[in-house]
mmCIF file of N, CA and C in Angstrom:
data_model
loop_
_atom_site.group_PDB
_atom_site.id
_atom_site.type_symbol
_atom_site.label_atom_id
_atom_site.label_comp_id
_atom_site.label_asym_id
_atom_site.label_seq_id
_atom_site.Cartn_x
_atom_site.Cartn_y
_atom_site.Cartn_z
ATOM 1 N N GLN A 1 0.827 -1.195 0.000
ATOM 2 C CA GLN A 1 0.000 0.000 0.000
ATOM 3 C C GLN A 1 0.865 1.249 0.000
ATOM 4 N N VAL A 2 0.358 2.284 -0.619
ATOM 5 C CA VAL A 2 1.022 3.582 -0.662
ATOM 6 C C VAL A 2 0.035 4.625 -0.185
ATOM 7 N N GLN A 3 0.485 5.497 0.702
ATOM 8 C CA GLN A 3 -0.338 6.588 1.173
ATOM 9 C C GLN A 3 0.231 7.896 0.632
ATOM 10 N N LEU A 4 -0.652 8.764 0.180
ATOM 11 C CA LEU A 4 -0.255 10.043 -0.403
ATOM 12 C C LEU A 4 -0.975 11.176 0.310
ATOM 13 N N VAL A 5 -0.231 12.221 0.653
ATOM 14 C CA VAL A 5 -0.817 13.378 1.319
ATOM 15 C C VAL A 5 -0.358 14.636 0.598
ATOM 16 N N GLU A 6 -1.320 15.409 0.098
ATOM 17 C CA GLU A 6 -1.012 16.657 -0.590
ATOM 18 C C GLU A 6 -1.071 17.828 0.375
ATOM 19 N N SER A 7 -0.326 18.868 0.042
ATOM 20 C CA SER A 7 -0.382 20.122 0.793
ATOM 21 C C SER A 7 0.035 21.257 -0.126
ATOM 22 N N GLY A 8 -0.179 22.481 0.334
ATOM 23 C CA GLY A 8 0.303 23.646 -0.399
ATOM 24 C C GLY A 8 -0.748 24.402 -1.175
ATOM 25 N N GLY A 9 -1.977 23.902 -1.200
ATOM 26 C CA GLY A 9 -3.010 24.630 -1.896
ATOM 27 C C GLY A 9 -3.369 25.924 -1.190
ATOM 28 N N GLY A 10 -4.181 26.729 -1.855
ATOM 29 C CA GLY A 10 -4.601 27.989 -1.260
ATOM 30 C C GLY A 10 -5.279 28.870 -2.282
ATOM 31 N N SER A 11 -5.488 30.122 -1.889
ATOM 32 C CA SER A 11 -6.132 31.105 -2.753
ATOM 33 C C SER A 11 -5.141 32.197 -3.098
ATOM 34 N N VAL A 12 -5.038 32.499 -4.401
ATOM 35 C CA VAL A 12 -4.134 33.549 -4.868
ATOM 36 C C VAL A 12 -4.836 34.373 -5.925
ATOM 37 N N GLN A 13 -4.290 35.549 -6.190
ATOM 38 C CA GLN A 13 -4.750 36.353 -7.303
ATOM 39 C C GLN A 13 -4.206 35.763 -8.596
ATOM 40 N N ALA A 14 -4.925 35.978 -9.672
ATOM 41 C CA ALA A 14 -4.438 35.554 -10.984
ATOM 42 C C ALA A 14 -3.043 36.150 -11.205
ATOM 43 N N GLY A 15 -2.154 35.313 -11.755
ATOM 44 C CA GLY A 15 -0.769 35.722 -11.926
ATOM 45 C C GLY A 15 0.145 35.293 -10.793
ATOM 46 N N GLY A 16 -0.445 34.849 -9.701
ATOM 47 C CA GLY A 16 0.332 34.408 -8.557
ATOM 48 C C GLY A 16 0.866 33.004 -8.710
ATOM 49 N N SER A 17 1.553 32.544 -7.660
ATOM 50 C CA SER A 17 2.200 31.236 -7.682
ATOM 51 C C SER A 17 1.843 30.433 -6.440
ATOM 52 N N LEU A 18 1.862 29.129 -6.591
ATOM 53 C CA LEU A 18 1.735 28.195 -5.483
ATOM 54 C C LEU A 18 2.627 27.000 -5.772
ATOM 55 N N ARG A 19 3.087 26.339 -4.708
ATOM 56 C CA ARG A 19 3.802 25.089 -4.877
ATOM 57 C C ARG A 19 3.083 24.006 -4.087
ATOM 58 N N LEU A 20 2.628 23.005 -4.799
ATOM 59 C CA LEU A 20 1.985 21.865 -4.170
ATOM 60 C C LEU A 20 3.024 20.799 -3.841
ATOM 61 N N SER A 21 2.796 20.120 -2.732
ATOM 62 C CA SER A 21 3.663 19.011 -2.336
ATOM 63 C C SER A 21 2.821 17.766 -2.141
ATOM 64 N N CYS A 22 3.422 16.627 -2.392
ATOM 65 C CA CYS A 22 2.770 15.339 -2.172
ATOM 66 C C CYS A 22 3.795 14.430 -1.511
ATOM 67 N N THR A 23 3.492 14.003 -0.307
ATOM 68 C CA THR A 23 4.394 13.126 0.429
ATOM 69 C C THR A 23 3.858 11.710 0.407
ATOM 70 N N ALA A 24 4.723 10.779 0.040
ATOM 71 C CA ALA A 24 4.329 9.377 -0.073
ATOM 72 C C ALA A 24 4.926 8.566 1.056
ATOM 73 N N SER A 25 4.197 7.568 1.492
ATOM 74 C CA SER A 25 4.708 6.614 2.479
ATOM 75 C C SER A 25 4.196 5.235 2.112
ATOM 76 N N GLY A 26 4.818 4.232 2.707
ATOM 77 C CA GLY A 26 4.428 2.860 2.403
ATOM 78 C C GLY A 26 5.358 2.249 1.362
ATOM 79 N N HIS A 27 4.846 1.315 0.612
ATOM 80 C CA HIS A 27 5.657 0.564 -0.363
ATOM 81 C C HIS A 27 5.759 1.321 -1.679
ATOM 82 N N THR A 28 6.536 2.386 -1.662
ATOM 83 C CA THR A 28 6.609 3.254 -2.827
ATOM 84 C C THR A 28 7.531 2.737 -3.916
ATOM 85 N N TYR A 29 8.349 1.726 -3.633
ATOM 86 C CA TYR A 29 9.360 1.309 -4.603
ATOM 87 C C TYR A 29 8.755 0.677 -5.844
ATOM 88 N N ASP A 30 7.510 0.226 -5.773
ATOM 89 C CA ASP A 30 6.871 -0.409 -6.931
ATOM 90 C C ASP A 30 6.023 0.556 -7.737
ATOM 91 N N THR A 31 6.185 1.855 -7.476
ATOM 92 C CA THR A 31 5.318 2.838 -8.130
ATOM 93 C C THR A 31 6.185 3.904 -8.768
ATOM 94 N N PRO A 32 6.708 3.662 -9.957
ATOM 95 C CA PRO A 32 7.704 4.542 -10.560
ATOM 96 C C PRO A 32 7.182 5.820 -11.191
ATOM 97 N N CYS A 33 5.881 5.918 -11.367
ATOM 98 C CA CYS A 33 5.317 7.080 -12.057
ATOM 99 C C CYS A 33 4.383 7.815 -11.105
ATOM 100 N N MET A 34 4.538 9.119 -11.046
ATOM 101 C CA MET A 34 3.641 9.943 -10.231
ATOM 102 C C MET A 34 3.055 11.051 -11.087
ATOM 103 N N GLY A 35 1.838 11.420 -10.760
ATOM 104 C CA GLY A 35 1.178 12.459 -11.530
ATOM 105 C C GLY A 35 0.373 13.386 -10.667
ATOM 106 N N TRP A 36 0.067 14.557 -11.224
ATOM 107 C CA TRP A 36 -0.860 15.509 -10.632
ATOM 108 C C TRP A 36 -2.093 15.585 -11.524
ATOM 109 N N PHE A 37 -3.235 15.517 -10.897
ATOM 110 C CA PHE A 37 -4.512 15.637 -11.580
ATOM 111 C C PHE A 37 -5.315 16.750 -10.929
ATOM 112 N N ARG A 38 -6.321 17.251 -11.622
ATOM 113 C CA ARG A 38 -7.184 18.266 -11.040
ATOM 114 C C ARG A 38 -8.615 18.059 -11.502
ATOM 115 N N GLN A 39 -9.512 18.523 -10.664
ATOM 116 C CA GLN A 39 -10.925 18.432 -11.000
ATOM 117 C C GLN A 39 -11.629 19.692 -10.524
ATOM 118 N N ALA A 40 -12.206 20.405 -11.478
ATOM 119 C CA ALA A 40 -12.991 21.594 -11.175
ATOM 120 C C ALA A 40 -14.459 21.192 -11.037
ATOM 121 N N PRO A 41 -15.253 21.981 -10.326
ATOM 122 C CA PRO A 41 -16.673 21.647 -10.166
ATOM 123 C C PRO A 41 -17.365 21.483 -11.510
ATOM 124 N N GLY A 42 -18.085 20.385 -11.663
ATOM 125 C CA GLY A 42 -18.831 20.143 -12.880
ATOM 126 C C GLY A 42 -18.015 19.642 -14.048
ATOM 127 N N LYS A 43 -16.714 19.411 -13.821
ATOM 128 C CA LYS A 43 -15.843 18.950 -14.902
ATOM 129 C C LYS A 43 -15.220 17.604 -14.555
ATOM 130 N N GLU A 44 -14.750 16.917 -15.572
ATOM 131 C CA GLU A 44 -14.069 15.659 -15.358
ATOM 132 C C GLU A 44 -12.655 15.910 -14.839
ATOM 133 N N ARG A 45 -12.147 14.933 -14.122
ATOM 134 C CA ARG A 45 -10.766 15.022 -13.659
ATOM 135 C C ARG A 45 -9.826 14.948 -14.857
ATOM 136 N N GLU A 46 -8.786 15.778 -14.830
ATOM 137 C CA GLU A 46 -7.845 15.780 -15.944
ATOM 138 C C GLU A 46 -6.413 15.700 -15.438
ATOM 139 N N GLY A 47 -5.567 15.059 -16.226
ATOM 140 C CA GLY A 47 -4.158 14.988 -15.902
ATOM 141 C C GLY A 47 -3.498 16.326 -16.153
ATOM 142 N N VAL A 48 -2.679 16.768 -15.220
ATOM 143 C CA VAL A 48 -1.973 18.041 -15.329
ATOM 144 C C VAL A 48 -0.512 17.818 -15.691
ATOM 145 N N ALA A 49 0.142 16.900 -14.986
ATOM 146 C CA ALA A 49 1.556 16.625 -15.214
ATOM 147 C C ALA A 49 1.895 15.274 -14.619
ATOM 148 N N ALA A 50 2.963 14.674 -15.126
ATOM 149 C CA ALA A 50 3.419 13.397 -14.596
ATOM 150 C C ALA A 50 4.926 13.296 -14.758
ATOM 151 N N ILE A 51 5.525 12.417 -13.960
ATOM 152 C CA ILE A 51 6.970 12.265 -13.994
ATOM 153 C C ILE A 51 7.342 10.819 -13.702
ATOM 154 N N ASN A 52 8.343 10.321 -14.419
ATOM 155 C CA ASN A 52 8.953 9.046 -14.072
ATOM 156 C C ASN A 52 10.030 9.323 -13.033
ATOM 157 N N LEU A 53 9.899 8.755 -11.871
ATOM 158 C CA LEU A 53 10.803 9.048 -10.769
ATOM 159 C C LEU A 53 12.223 8.578 -11.062
ATOM 160 N N GLY A 54 13.172 9.248 -10.407
ATOM 161 C CA GLY A 54 14.565 8.916 -10.632
ATOM 162 C C GLY A 54 15.160 9.640 -11.823
ATOM 163 N N GLY A 55 14.644 10.834 -12.101
ATOM 164 C CA GLY A 55 15.203 11.637 -13.183
ATOM 165 C C GLY A 55 14.674 11.314 -14.561
ATOM 166 N N GLY A 56 13.500 10.712 -14.647
ATOM 167 C CA GLY A 56 12.928 10.326 -15.921
ATOM 168 C C GLY A 56 12.121 11.425 -16.583
ATOM 169 N N SER A 57 11.370 11.023 -17.573
ATOM 170 C CA SER A 57 10.610 11.957 -18.402
ATOM 171 C C SER A 57 9.514 12.664 -17.609
ATOM 172 N N THR A 58 9.180 13.855 -18.086
ATOM 173 C CA THR A 58 8.054 14.603 -17.545
ATOM 174 C C THR A 58 7.040 14.861 -18.653
ATOM 175 N N TYR A 59 5.802 15.039 -18.253
ATOM 176 C CA TYR A 59 4.702 15.235 -19.200
ATOM 177 C C TYR A 59 3.777 16.304 -18.644
ATOM 178 N N TYR A 60 3.202 17.107 -19.553
ATOM 179 C CA TYR A 60 2.321 18.189 -19.152
ATOM 180 C C TYR A 60 1.144 18.305 -20.103
ATOM 181 N N ILE A 61 0.024 18.706 -19.562
ATOM 182 C CA ILE A 61 -1.090 19.084 -20.403
ATOM 183 C C ILE A 61 -0.737 20.416 -21.048
ATOM 184 N N ASP A 62 -1.218 20.630 -22.278
ATOM 185 C CA ASP A 62 -0.813 21.817 -23.032
ATOM 186 C C ASP A 62 -1.101 23.122 -22.289
ATOM 187 N N SER A 63 -2.198 23.186 -21.584
ATOM 188 C CA SER A 63 -2.623 24.440 -20.970
ATOM 189 C C SER A 63 -1.712 24.901 -19.825
ATOM 190 N N VAL A 64 -0.831 24.047 -19.343
ATOM 191 C CA VAL A 64 0.048 24.438 -18.238
ATOM 192 C C VAL A 64 1.521 24.478 -18.642
ATOM 193 N N LYS A 65 1.833 24.081 -19.858
ATOM 194 C CA LYS A 65 3.228 24.086 -20.301
ATOM 195 C C LYS A 65 3.801 25.496 -20.208
ATOM 196 N N GLY A 66 5.003 25.583 -19.652
ATOM 197 C CA GLY A 66 5.649 26.873 -19.483
ATOM 198 C C GLY A 66 5.257 27.597 -18.210
ATOM 199 N N ARG A 67 4.230 27.115 -17.517
ATOM 200 C CA ARG A 67 3.795 27.741 -16.261
ATOM 201 C C ARG A 67 3.972 26.815 -15.064
ATOM 202 N N PHE A 68 3.744 25.536 -15.255
ATOM 203 C CA PHE A 68 3.844 24.551 -14.171
ATOM 204 C C PHE A 68 5.081 23.691 -14.361
ATOM 205 N N THR A 69 5.678 23.279 -13.242
ATOM 206 C CA THR A 69 6.819 22.381 -13.282
ATOM 207 C C THR A 69 6.629 21.273 -12.255
ATOM 208 N N ILE A 70 6.714 20.030 -12.710
ATOM 209 C CA ILE A 70 6.639 18.880 -11.815
ATOM 210 C C ILE A 70 8.059 18.439 -11.480
ATOM 211 N N SER A 71 8.293 18.090 -10.228
ATOM 212 C CA SER A 71 9.627 17.651 -9.835
ATOM 213 C C SER A 71 9.510 16.739 -8.621
ATOM 214 N N GLU A 72 10.597 16.026 -8.345
ATOM 215 C CA GLU A 72 10.621 15.166 -7.163
ATOM 216 C C GLU A 72 11.656 15.696 -6.185
ATOM 217 N N GLY A 73 11.423 15.433 -4.923
ATOM 218 C CA GLY A 73 12.344 15.871 -3.901
ATOM 219 C C GLY A 73 13.542 14.951 -3.799
ATOM 220 N N ASN A 74 14.538 15.401 -3.060
ATOM 221 C CA ASN A 74 15.762 14.620 -2.909
ATOM 222 C C ASN A 74 15.510 13.280 -2.240
ATOM 223 N N ALA A 75 14.555 13.243 -1.366
ATOM 224 C CA ALA A 75 14.253 12.000 -0.652
ATOM 225 C C ALA A 75 13.459 11.029 -1.495
ATOM 226 N N LYS A 76 12.988 11.463 -2.652
ATOM 227 C CA LYS A 76 12.245 10.647 -3.614
ATOM 228 C C LYS A 76 10.936 10.115 -3.069
ATOM 229 N N ASN A 77 10.499 10.614 -1.916
ATOM 230 C CA ASN A 77 9.149 10.293 -1.501
ATOM 231 C C ASN A 77 8.276 11.529 -1.506
ATOM 232 N N THR A 78 8.778 12.606 -2.127
ATOM 233 C CA THR A 78 8.027 13.845 -2.207
ATOM 234 C C THR A 78 7.947 14.302 -3.653
ATOM 235 N N LEU A 79 6.771 14.711 -4.040
ATOM 236 C CA LEU A 79 6.515 15.219 -5.388
ATOM 237 C C LEU A 79 6.066 16.659 -5.259
ATOM 238 N N TYR A 80 6.506 17.498 -6.195
ATOM 239 C CA TYR A 80 6.130 18.896 -6.179
ATOM 240 C C TYR A 80 5.450 19.286 -7.493
ATOM 241 N N LEU A 81 4.635 20.311 -7.395
ATOM 242 C CA LEU A 81 4.113 20.969 -8.582
ATOM 243 C C LEU A 81 4.222 22.465 -8.357
ATOM 244 N N GLN A 82 5.193 23.078 -9.016
ATOM 245 C CA GLN A 82 5.352 24.533 -8.953
ATOM 246 C C GLN A 82 4.417 25.140 -9.984
ATOM 247 N N MET A 83 3.535 25.997 -9.523
ATOM 248 C CA MET A 83 2.544 26.598 -10.412
ATOM 249 C C MET A 83 2.737 28.097 -10.425
ATOM 250 N N ASN A 84 3.122 28.633 -11.573
ATOM 251 C CA ASN A 84 3.325 30.061 -11.752
ATOM 252 C C ASN A 84 2.286 30.622 -12.715
ATOM 253 N N SER A 85 2.136 31.919 -12.687
ATOM 254 C CA SER A 85 1.193 32.603 -13.592
ATOM 255 C C SER A 85 -0.173 31.936 -13.567
ATOM 256 N N LEU A 86 -0.672 31.717 -12.376
ATOM 257 C CA LEU A 86 -1.947 31.019 -12.246
ATOM 258 C C LEU A 86 -3.083 31.815 -12.869
ATOM 259 N N LYS A 87 -4.007 31.087 -13.458
ATOM 260 C CA LYS A 87 -5.176 31.670 -14.108
ATOM 261 C C LYS A 87 -6.436 31.184 -13.403
ATOM 262 N N PRO A 88 -7.523 31.918 -13.516
ATOM 263 C CA PRO A 88 -8.778 31.450 -12.905
ATOM 264 C C PRO A 88 -9.168 30.049 -13.358
ATOM 265 N N GLU A 89 -8.848 29.699 -14.582
ATOM 266 C CA GLU A 89 -9.200 28.373 -15.088
ATOM 267 C C GLU A 89 -8.359 27.257 -14.484
ATOM 268 N N ASP A 90 -7.337 27.607 -13.711
ATOM 269 C CA ASP A 90 -6.571 26.594 -12.985
ATOM 270 C C ASP A 90 -7.245 26.212 -11.665
ATOM 271 N N THR A 91 -8.277 26.931 -11.301
ATOM 272 C CA THR A 91 -8.979 26.659 -10.047
ATOM 273 C C THR A 91 -9.579 25.260 -10.062
ATOM 274 N N ALA A 92 -9.226 24.465 -9.063
ATOM 275 C CA ALA A 92 -9.665 23.063 -8.997
ATOM 276 C C ALA A 92 -9.132 22.426 -7.727
ATOM 277 N N MET A 93 -9.624 21.227 -7.455
ATOM 278 C CA MET A 93 -9.003 20.379 -6.450
ATOM 279 C C MET A 93 -7.885 19.625 -7.162
ATOM 280 N N TYR A 94 -6.707 19.659 -6.569
ATOM 281 C CA TYR A 94 -5.548 19.000 -7.153
ATOM 282 C C TYR A 94 -5.202 17.746 -6.366
ATOM 283 N N TYR A 95 -4.963 16.661 -7.092
ATOM 284 C CA TYR A 95 -4.663 15.369 -6.492
ATOM 285 C C TYR A 95 -3.323 14.850 -7.007
ATOM 286 N N CYS A 96 -2.563 14.207 -6.147
ATOM 287 C CA CYS A 96 -1.408 13.463 -6.643
ATOM 288 C C CYS A 96 -1.757 11.985 -6.663
ATOM 289 N N ALA A 97 -1.084 11.271 -7.531
ATOM 290 C CA ALA A 97 -1.384 9.861 -7.735
ATOM 291 C C ALA A 97 -0.116 9.129 -8.149
ATOM 292 N N ARG A 98 -0.077 7.834 -7.889
ATOM 293 C CA ARG A 98 1.040 6.981 -8.305
ATOM 294 C C ARG A 98 0.500 5.756 -8.990
ATOM 295 N N ARG A 99 1.315 5.244 -9.917
ATOM 296 C CA ARG A 99 0.896 4.035 -10.595
ATOM 297 C C ARG A 99 2.015 3.022 -10.627
ATOM 298 N N LEU A 100 1.676 1.783 -10.980
ATOM 299 C CA LEU A 100 2.559 0.637 -10.790
ATOM 300 C C LEU A 100 3.523 0.410 -11.949
ATOM 301 N N TYR A 101 3.519 1.302 -12.937
ATOM 302 C CA TYR A 101 4.429 1.154 -14.046
ATOM 303 C C TYR A 101 4.772 2.541 -14.569
ATOM 304 N N ASP A 102 5.768 2.598 -15.456
ATOM 305 C CA ASP A 102 6.265 3.889 -15.919
ATOM 306 C C ASP A 102 5.175 4.714 -16.591
ATOM 307 N N CYS A 103 5.339 6.025 -16.484
ATOM 308 C CA CYS A 103 4.545 6.941 -17.294
ATOM 309 C C CYS A 103 4.997 6.806 -18.747
ATOM 310 N N ASP A 104 4.118 7.110 -19.666
ATOM 311 C CA ASP A 104 4.500 7.202 -21.070
ATOM 312 C C ASP A 104 3.621 8.250 -21.732
ATOM 313 N N SER A 105 4.050 8.711 -22.877
ATOM 314 C CA SER A 105 3.363 9.831 -23.519
ATOM 315 C C SER A 105 1.938 9.487 -23.922
ATOM 316 N N GLY A 106 1.659 8.203 -24.123
ATOM 317 C CA GLY A 106 0.334 7.814 -24.591
ATOM 318 C C GLY A 106 -0.702 7.620 -23.505
ATOM 319 N N SER A 107 -0.242 7.556 -22.223
ATOM 320 C CA SER A 107 -1.224 7.210 -21.195
ATOM 321 C C SER A 107 -1.046 7.945 -19.880
ATOM 322 N N TRP A 108 -0.070 8.818 -19.754
ATOM 323 C CA TRP A 108 0.200 9.436 -18.446
ATOM 324 C C TRP A 108 -1.011 10.185 -17.923
ATOM 325 N N TRP A 109 -1.865 10.653 -18.804
ATOM 326 C CA TRP A 109 -2.985 11.508 -18.440
ATOM 327 C C TRP A 109 -4.259 10.739 -18.087
ATOM 328 N N GLN A 110 -4.209 9.419 -18.210
ATOM 329 C CA GLN A 110 -5.403 8.601 -17.972
ATOM 330 C C GLN A 110 -5.514 8.244 -16.498
ATOM 331 N N ASP A 111 -6.442 8.801 -15.794
ATOM 332 C CA ASP A 111 -6.491 8.650 -14.351
ATOM 333 C C ASP A 111 -6.737 7.207 -13.914
ATOM 334 N N TRP A 112 -7.420 6.429 -14.743
ATOM 335 C CA TRP A 112 -7.759 5.067 -14.341
ATOM 336 C C TRP A 112 -6.528 4.161 -14.256
ATOM 337 N N ARG A 113 -5.396 4.628 -14.792
ATOM 338 C CA ARG A 113 -4.180 3.824 -14.740
ATOM 339 C C ARG A 113 -3.425 3.994 -13.421
ATOM 340 N N TYR A 114 -3.873 4.916 -12.581
ATOM 341 C CA TYR A 114 -3.193 5.215 -11.318
ATOM 342 C C TYR A 114 -3.894 4.473 -10.191
ATOM 343 N N THR A 115 -3.094 3.844 -9.359
ATOM 344 C CA THR A 115 -3.630 2.992 -8.313
ATOM 345 C C THR A 115 -3.840 3.728 -6.991
ATOM 346 N N TYR A 116 -2.936 4.627 -6.671
ATOM 347 C CA TYR A 116 -2.972 5.288 -5.366
ATOM 348 C C TYR A 116 -3.231 6.777 -5.539
ATOM 349 N N TRP A 117 -4.067 7.297 -4.655
ATOM 350 C CA TRP A 117 -4.497 8.694 -4.742
ATOM 351 C C TRP A 117 -4.470 9.363 -3.374
ATOM 352 N N GLY A 118 -4.147 10.656 -3.388
ATOM 353 C CA GLY A 118 -4.276 11.439 -2.180
ATOM 354 C C GLY A 118 -5.678 12.004 -2.057
ATOM 355 N N GLN A 119 -5.881 12.769 -0.989
ATOM 356 C CA GLN A 119 -7.207 13.332 -0.713
ATOM 357 C C GLN A 119 -7.441 14.651 -1.429
ATOM 358 N N GLY A 120 -6.398 15.263 -1.917
ATOM 359 C CA GLY A 120 -6.560 16.491 -2.678
ATOM 360 C C GLY A 120 -6.287 17.751 -1.874
ATOM 361 N N THR A 121 -5.918 18.804 -2.588
ATOM 362 C CA THR A 121 -5.726 20.129 -1.997
ATOM 363 C C THR A 121 -6.319 21.159 -2.955
ATOM 364 N N GLN A 122 -7.048 22.114 -2.403
ATOM 365 C CA GLN A 122 -7.779 23.072 -3.225
ATOM 366 C C GLN A 122 -6.871 24.221 -3.664
ATOM 367 N N VAL A 123 -6.957 24.544 -4.956
ATOM 368 C CA VAL A 123 -6.256 25.696 -5.518
ATOM 369 C C VAL A 123 -7.297 26.623 -6.123
ATOM 370 N N THR A 124 -7.250 27.884 -5.719
ATOM 371 C CA THR A 124 -8.171 28.880 -6.244
ATOM 372 C C THR A 124 -7.384 30.089 -6.720
ATOM 373 N N ALA A 125 -7.566 30.439 -7.978
ATOM 374 C CA ALA A 125 -6.934 31.628 -8.552
ATOM 375 C C ALA A 125 -8.047 32.562 -8.988
ATOM 376 N N SER A 126 -8.089 33.737 -8.401
ATOM 377 C CA SER A 126 -9.182 34.668 -8.666
ATOM 378 C C SER A 126 -8.694 35.853 -9.477
ATOM 379 N N SER A 127 -9.594 36.349 -10.327
ATOM 380 C CA SER A 127 -9.232 37.484 -11.195
ATOM 381 C C SER A 127 -9.508 38.795 -10.507
#
């Protein structure tokens, strides 16, 4: 089992920044891919970014490229999402997730492929 806990959400003005963190515990060695997802009210959950741990590939949804950066901490049980130039349309509950095999360009964004999920942290960007 893997437990995930997100933190770092909050409310900012449009153009502001936030850094989300996700701390993992448990049997994390079998879960090489981690991702950030978000869900706004009335919308489907969507993949925001993903990373293959240990210095591997990163993936982003087009709408956040150049503004968001996914990274892992030195301890490799922490995942970050640096969010700059936030827009009102970024407002959502953000979740981190891990899956049992590598991320790849064809499927990193598919939430059903992720086995473990955190409880989420709310991000609100107001105009």
